[in-house]
Amino acid sequence: MKSSIHFFGEGKTKIQDNCLENIGYRGRQAVALDKMKLPILPGFIIDSEVSSTFDSKKLEPVLKSNLGKLEKKLNKELGSKENPLLLKVVVSPNLQFSNYPPIHNIGLVEPSLEGFIKHVGDNFALHEVHFLLRGVLDIEAKIAELESNEDRLKSISDVLKIIEKQIITEENSDGKMPPAATQKKTISNALELFPDEFSKDAFFQLNYILERIKCLIQLEEKAEGAIGDSETALLIQPMVYGNYGKNSGSGLFFTRNIVTGEKVLQGTFFKETFNELGSEGMDVNKVSKKHIQTLKEIRDKIEKEFKEIRSIRFTIEDDNLWLIDQRPVHGKSTRADIRVLLDLLADKVIDDKYAINSIKPSQLNELLHPMVDTTSVKGFKSITGGISGAPGSAIGKVYFTTEGITEAYKEAVKTGGDKNLILCMAATYADDVKAVEMSNGVLSCEGGYSAHASVVARQYGKVSLVKPDMKITGKKATIGNVTIKEGDYITLDVPYYGDPTVYLGTADLIEPDPKESGLLDLVALVKKYVTDDFFVRVNADNAKSADLALKFGAEGIGLCRTEHMFFQEERINLFRHMILAEDKKERVKVLNKLKTIQKKDFYEIFKVMSGKEVTIRLLDAPLHEFMPHTKEQLDSFKEYLTSAGINLTKSQLDERTQRLEEVNPMLGHRGSRIAVSYPEIYEMQISAIFEAAHKAKKEGVEVLPEIMVPLIMNSNEIKLLVFGKKIEGLTYKGLLEVSDEVQTKAGDDPIPFKVGTMIELPAAAVGAGEISKYAQFFSFGTNDLTQTTLGLSRDDFNAFMPDYTQFDLIEGNPFQKLDSNVKELIKIAVRRGSLTRPDLKTGLCGEHGANPDNIKFCMDAGLNYVSCSVYSVPIANLAIAQMNLSE
């Protein structure tokens, strides 16, 4: 029997490792703290070898011996009229969660109650008797239920209902205790359910409770058909009270700030109070110097042991500080997680591998986007649900058109007003990009994760939420019975995990700070484990995004969408003019103006990306997307045309625009097909690229351009665009000839560059062996490759995808996680392309690029890199580092 009772306390526990399985989860927690020499309350454990089989008579001497140690340590005595020792019994199963309630205040009998009242007062003492009785009656109720003793169960339940109404709990923290006479009557009625000695003899009370717990464990085992020894131990410890005199108190704190990760105790101390229920405390850092030093020592040891922020409860009784327990913290921020890991790494408590593997890649979204301060939205009307397009939180006034939000932004800039704006539209198009950039977030109702609004929002670090149930009529939106009008303030909260929420009103936001949050330090650590074999590039169309991406660890640009460069207000009408030009001469005239703009953009990007590859995709989007979609846009374009000396009526303009419209534009006149029809467009872009490159090179910039031709379906197309062709008096100038002309004009040495293509059609994947004769690199555009492989529209499939999910017809969202057939096409393309061109470089630049599952596939398939939006670069790098470390 003696070998099955384990005493702990004062850092002198003698429990051997081979016995740890027998003392349960709670027991192991207590022993671990004792081994760390922390001021844990001493106690002892009846291990699982005997917890359900012990003989009370044989247990009695061992029990009394261990109780004597506790009495000596706390200077109290079980059953004493002056300074009684009270106990708690906690059932400690091997699992973290227990179905058995703990029992507190064991030893409160008629003699000891008198002594307890002297220290804590009559009202609190009676309150604790209630707690004792509730705990024991919970055990008795479970026993009666298992024994099918309905009469006893009813008697117990009736008394328990009365007790529940009279005690202060978390659910009833503002409640007041009834008069003492009422409490005593309740106690008297409850005691009728127990033997007389239960209220008179403290040791009998302890023995009785242990016997009843043993009985319950036996009944539970029998009911579950268990065979052999129980896996449940019993943990016995003294009770201490924060209201046990002037030099007493209770507290709880986190080992550091759970939002910022600052190494400062964060919590509350309740002076001369048992616990926090119904109490107002003070900052835990204001406890006495003697005790704050102990708390900091506890903090340091706990963090080093558990390697994370923990929550700690403690009690000071009569100027003695006792650690009650410590637990994980579920509400801590990723920023705090990273900060503690970096501190532990600096102190050599953990190594690089542990630090990197302790953060899930998806957690980094929290550091890259604002978060709602949840305390600021209490009482706000809210609407939950929707499809997360781009994570984060955003506040602003709602506007329903690009023109409306543009005018509001201009006015705010001019007057110094509020520039917090939310764009609310059914869907966005090419010419709405600038509006997305001006806004803090986008609320739409068409499409989903891969819709235009979501893709552009991710690129610019904005928030995007798709609410399919939202109806937009004019300048108001209706979601259920909630109406949002133009000018109303809303808050979008789109977490990476959990349901998105729209709050009506302005919340407080916690803004991201990559440096202060520790993100940049983490990126530097992670980059040590991202090799040249597989790395991350960024999808970026301007120097600002490119510069930020470098800070996040990007190794070049994997996709520069040149069509995005024309969406600014001073450029879009010029581009529309080029589209509607009646002949080549007029088109070239406008293209020369656009070239000046593109050259400046490319030059700025090359300077930022000096020494790193920049993959520039030539114009891809269908031309009709650039044309006016609203009356305001049409009026603006007409005004531009008039100023350019072109007088078109509205009907003439409509007629020309309609000529461009296609039934299925995503598979129509776009990408390389535009270049075949209008070679002067790509000529302009190639010239702009190389003029910018030569200019940058002369300034000492190392320029490494890669020209990507989009939407290639066969080798003949790319051969034509790269090398050109002469037929029947018609000359098609290839990009190599254009680059040579620019070099000659610049009087400079050749700039090394690569020509490649985006593989986004199944035909291109299957024909990769022929295409790679003319392409030095492949970039897989998996958004379109998924669409064309599965025949799914990324903008429309959300309407019926829930039905497919319900019947398990498709695994997840194919625009987030690569479909197996799309993967197969990628593997075919890599294999066939590499056979033709062994030094072929391959990457993935679709929206799939930051998903760890997709990244693992890309690495296994032999790709060289993934390219993703700016704010996904750290996420992808972390995923790669974790995979490299796992190997």
GROMACS .gro file of N, CA and C in nm, residues 587-655:
model
  207
  587ARG      N    1  -0.374   5.294  -8.321
  587ARG     CA    2  -0.343   5.211  -8.205
  587ARG      C    3  -0.197   5.229  -8.162
  588VAL      N    4  -0.104   5.233  -8.258
  588VAL     CA    5   0.037   5.250  -8.228
  588VAL      C    6   0.062   5.386  -8.163
  589LYS      N    7  -0.010   5.487  -8.208
  589LYS     CA    8   0.004   5.621  -8.150
  589LYS      C    9  -0.030   5.620  -8.000
  590VAL      N   10  -0.138   5.551  -7.968
  590VAL     CA   11  -0.177   5.542  -7.825
  590VAL      C   12  -0.080   5.451  -7.750
  591LEU      N   13  -0.038   5.342  -7.814
  591LEU     CA   14   0.055   5.248  -7.749
  591LEU      C   15   0.187   5.318  -7.713
  592ASN      N   16   0.231   5.411  -7.791
  592ASN     CA   17   0.355   5.485  -7.760
  592ASN      C   18   0.340   5.563  -7.629
  593LYS      N   19   0.220   5.615  -7.605
  593LYS     CA   20   0.196   5.685  -7.479
  593LYS      C   21   0.194   5.585  -7.363
  594LEU      N   22   0.133   5.470  -7.388
  594LEU     CA   23   0.128   5.367  -7.283
  594LEU      C   24   0.267   5.311  -7.254
  595LYS      N   25   0.353   5.306  -7.356
  595LYS     CA   26   0.488   5.254  -7.336
  595LYS      C   27   0.566   5.338  -7.235
  596THR      N   28   0.549   5.468  -7.240
  596THR     CA   29   0.617   5.557  -7.144
  596THR      C   30   0.579   5.520  -7.001
  597ILE      N   31   0.450   5.490  -6.985
  597ILE     CA   32   0.400   5.452  -6.852
  597ILE      C   33   0.458   5.317  -6.810
  598GLN      N   34   0.449   5.217  -6.899
  598GLN     CA   35   0.498   5.083  -6.866
  598GLN      C   36   0.648   5.081  -6.842
  599LYS      N   37   0.722   5.157  -6.920
  599LYS     CA   38   0.867   5.162  -6.903
  599LYS      C   39   0.903   5.211  -6.762
  600LYS      N   40   0.834   5.312  -6.715
  600LYS     CA   41   0.859   5.365  -6.581
  600LYS      C   42   0.828   5.259  -6.475
  601ASP      N   43   0.716   5.189  -6.493
  601ASP     CA   44   0.679   5.085  -6.397
  601ASP      C   45   0.783   4.974  -6.392
  602PHE      N   46   0.825   4.925  -6.509
  602PHE     CA   47   0.924   4.818  -6.515
  602PHE      C   48   1.058   4.863  -6.457
  603TYR      N   49   1.098   4.984  -6.486
  603TYR     CA   50   1.224   5.037  -6.435
  603TYR      C   51   1.225   5.036  -6.282
  604GLU      N   52   1.116   5.081  -6.222
  604GLU     CA   53   1.107   5.086  -6.076
  604GLU      C   54   1.110   4.946  -6.016
  605ILE      N   55   1.043   4.853  -6.082
  605ILE     CA   56   1.043   4.714  -6.034
  605ILE      C   57   1.183   4.654  -6.044
  606PHE      N   58   1.250   4.673  -6.156
  606PHE     CA   59   1.386   4.620  -6.174
  606PHE      C   60   1.481   4.673  -6.067
  607LYS      N   61   1.468   4.802  -6.034
  607LYS     CA   62   1.557   4.860  -5.932
  607LYS      C   63   1.537   4.792  -5.798
  608VAL      N   64   1.412   4.770  -5.760
  608VAL     CA   65   1.383   4.705  -5.632
  608VAL      C   66   1.434   4.561  -5.633
  609MET      N   67   1.415   4.493  -5.745
  609MET     CA   68   1.448   4.351  -5.754
  609MET      C   69   1.587   4.323  -5.810
  610SER      N   70   1.678   4.416  -5.794
  610SER     CA   71   1.814   4.400  -5.847
  610SER      C   72   1.874   4.266  -5.804
  611GLY      N   73   1.919   4.189  -5.905
  611GLY     CA   74   1.983   4.060  -5.877
  611GLY      C   75   1.887   3.945  -5.867
  612LYS      N   76   1.757   3.970  -5.882
  612LYS     CA   77   1.658   3.863  -5.874
  612LYS      C   78   1.573   3.861  -6.001
  613GLU      N   79   1.528   3.742  -6.037
  613GLU     CA   80   1.448   3.729  -6.159
  613GLU      C   81   1.313   3.800  -6.144
  614VAL      N   82   1.271   3.859  -6.254
  614VAL     CA   83   1.140   3.925  -6.260
  614VAL      C   84   1.065   3.867  -6.379
  615THR      N   85   0.963   3.787  -6.351
  615THR     CA   86   0.883   3.726  -6.457
  615THR      C   87   0.767   3.818  -6.492
  616ILE      N   88   0.767   3.867  -6.614
  616ILE     CA   89   0.666   3.962  -6.659
  616ILE      C   90   0.573   3.893  -6.757
  617ARG      N   91   0.447   3.884  -6.719
  617ARG     CA   92   0.349   3.824  -6.810
  617ARG      C   93   0.294   3.932  -6.902
  618LEU      N   94   0.302   3.908  -7.032
  618LEU     CA   95   0.247   4.003  -7.128
  618LEU      C   96   0.094   4.005  -7.117
  619LEU      N   97   0.033   4.106  -7.174
  619LEU     CA   98  -0.110   4.131  -7.158
  619LEU      C   99  -0.192   4.004  -7.174
  620ASP      N  100  -0.283   3.980  -7.077
  620ASP     CA  101  -0.357   3.854  -7.077
  620ASP      C  102  -0.508   3.873  -7.078
  621ALA      N  103  -0.560   3.966  -6.999
  621ALA     CA  104  -0.704   3.974  -6.976
  621ALA      C  105  -0.782   4.002  -7.104
  622PRO      N  106  -0.906   3.950  -7.116
  622PRO     CA  107  -0.991   3.983  -7.231
  622PRO      C  108  -1.010   4.134  -7.241
  623LEU      N  109  -1.004   4.188  -7.362
  623LEU     CA  110  -1.007   4.334  -7.380
  623LEU      C  111  -1.137   4.398  -7.333
  624HIS      N  112  -1.247   4.322  -7.341
  624HIS     CA  113  -1.375   4.384  -7.302
  624HIS      C  114  -1.378   4.418  -7.153
  625GLU      N  115  -1.294   4.349  -7.071
  625GLU     CA  116  -1.294   4.376  -6.928
  625GLU      C  117  -1.250   4.519  -6.897
  626PHE      N  118  -1.174   4.579  -6.988
  626PHE     CA  119  -1.123   4.713  -6.962
  626PHE      C  120  -1.226   4.822  -6.997
  627MET      N  121  -1.330   4.784  -7.068
  627MET     CA  122  -1.426   4.883  -7.115
  627MET      C  123  -1.519   4.928  -7.003
  628PRO      N  124  -1.582   5.046  -7.016
  628PRO     CA  125  -1.670   5.097  -6.910
  628PRO      C  126  -1.785   5.001  -6.880
  629HIS      N  127  -1.815   4.987  -6.750
  629HIS     CA  128  -1.925   4.901  -6.707
  629HIS      C  129  -2.038   4.979  -6.645
  630THR      N  130  -2.014   5.106  -6.611
  630THR     CA  131  -2.118   5.186  -6.547
  630THR      C  132  -2.133   5.319  -6.621
  631LYS      N  133  -2.240   5.389  -6.590
  631LYS     CA  134  -2.266   5.518  -6.654
  631LYS      C  135  -2.154   5.617  -6.623
  632GLU      N  136  -2.107   5.615  -6.496
  632GLU     CA  137  -2.001   5.708  -6.457
  632GLU      C  138  -1.873   5.681  -6.537
  633GLN      N  139  -1.839   5.553  -6.554
  633GLN     CA  140  -1.719   5.519  -6.631
  633GLN      C  141  -1.735   5.558  -6.777
  634LEU      N  142  -1.855   5.538  -6.830
  634LEU     CA  143  -1.882   5.574  -6.969
  634LEU      C  144  -1.871   5.724  -6.991
  635ASP      N  145  -1.925   5.802  -6.896
  635ASP     CA  146  -1.918   5.947  -6.908
  635ASP      C  147  -1.773   5.994  -6.902
  636SER      N  148  -1.693   5.931  -6.814
  636SER     CA  149  -1.553   5.967  -6.801
  636SER      C  150  -1.478   5.939  -6.930
  637PHE      N  151  -1.507   5.823  -6.991
  637PHE     CA  152  -1.439   5.785  -7.116
  637PHE      C  153  -1.479   5.878  -7.231
  638LYS      N  154  -1.606   5.912  -7.238
  638LYS     CA  155  -1.652   6.003  -7.344
  638LYS      C  156  -1.584   6.139  -7.332
  639GLU      N  157  -1.568   6.184  -7.206
  639GLU     CA  158  -1.501   6.312  -7.183
  639GLU      C  159  -1.356   6.305  -7.231
  640TYR      N  160  -1.291   6.191  -7.204
  640TYR     CA  161  -1.152   6.173  -7.251
  640TYR      C  162  -1.146   6.175  -7.403
  641LEU      N  163  -1.236   6.101  -7.468
  641LEU     CA  164  -1.236   6.094  -7.615
  641LEU      C  165  -1.257   6.230  -7.677
  642THR      N  166  -1.344   6.308  -7.618
  642THR     CA  167  -1.369   6.443  -7.670
  642THR      C  168  -1.244   6.527  -7.661
  643SER      N  169  -1.173   6.516  -7.545
  643SER     CA  170  -1.050   6.593  -7.528
  643SER      C  171  -0.941   6.547  -7.625
  644ALA      N  172  -0.954   6.421  -7.674
  644ALA     CA  173  -0.857   6.369  -7.771
  644ALA      C  174  -0.901   6.395  -7.914
  645GLY      N  175  -1.009   6.469  -7.929
  645GLY     CA  176  -1.058   6.503  -8.063
  645GLY      C  177  -1.137   6.393  -8.130
  646ILE      N  178  -1.188   6.300  -8.050
  646ILE     CA  179  -1.268   6.190  -8.106
  646ILE      C  180  -1.412   6.207  -8.059
  647ASN      N  181  -1.500   6.231  -8.150
  647ASN     CA  182  -1.640   6.255  -8.115
  647ASN      C  183  -1.724   6.133  -8.152
  648LEU      N  184  -1.761   6.059  -8.048
  648LEU     CA  185  -1.846   5.941  -8.065
  648LEU      C  186  -1.973   5.959  -7.984
  649THR      N  187  -2.085   5.923  -8.042
  649THR     CA  188  -2.209   5.926  -7.966
  649THR      C  189  -2.212   5.806  -7.873
  650LYS      N  190  -2.304   5.808  -7.779
  650LYS     CA  191  -2.316   5.697  -7.685
  650LYS      C  192  -2.347   5.567  -7.760
  651SER      N  193  -2.434   5.575  -7.860
  651SER     CA  194  -2.470   5.454  -7.936
  651SER      C  195  -2.351   5.401  -8.015
  652GLN      N  196  -2.270   5.491  -8.068
  652GLN     CA  197  -2.150   5.447  -8.142
  652GLN      C  198  -2.050   5.379  -8.047
  653LEU      N  199  -2.036   5.439  -7.931
  653LEU     CA  200  -1.944   5.383  -7.831
  653LEU      C  201  -1.996   5.247  -7.784
  654ASP      N  202  -2.126   5.238  -7.761
  654ASP     CA  203  -2.185   5.110  -7.719
  654ASP      C  204  -2.163   5.003  -7.826
  655GLU      N  205  -2.181   5.044  -7.951
  655GLU     CA  206  -2.168   4.949  -8.061
  655GLU      C  207  -2.025   4.893  -8.068
   0.00000   0.00000   0.00000
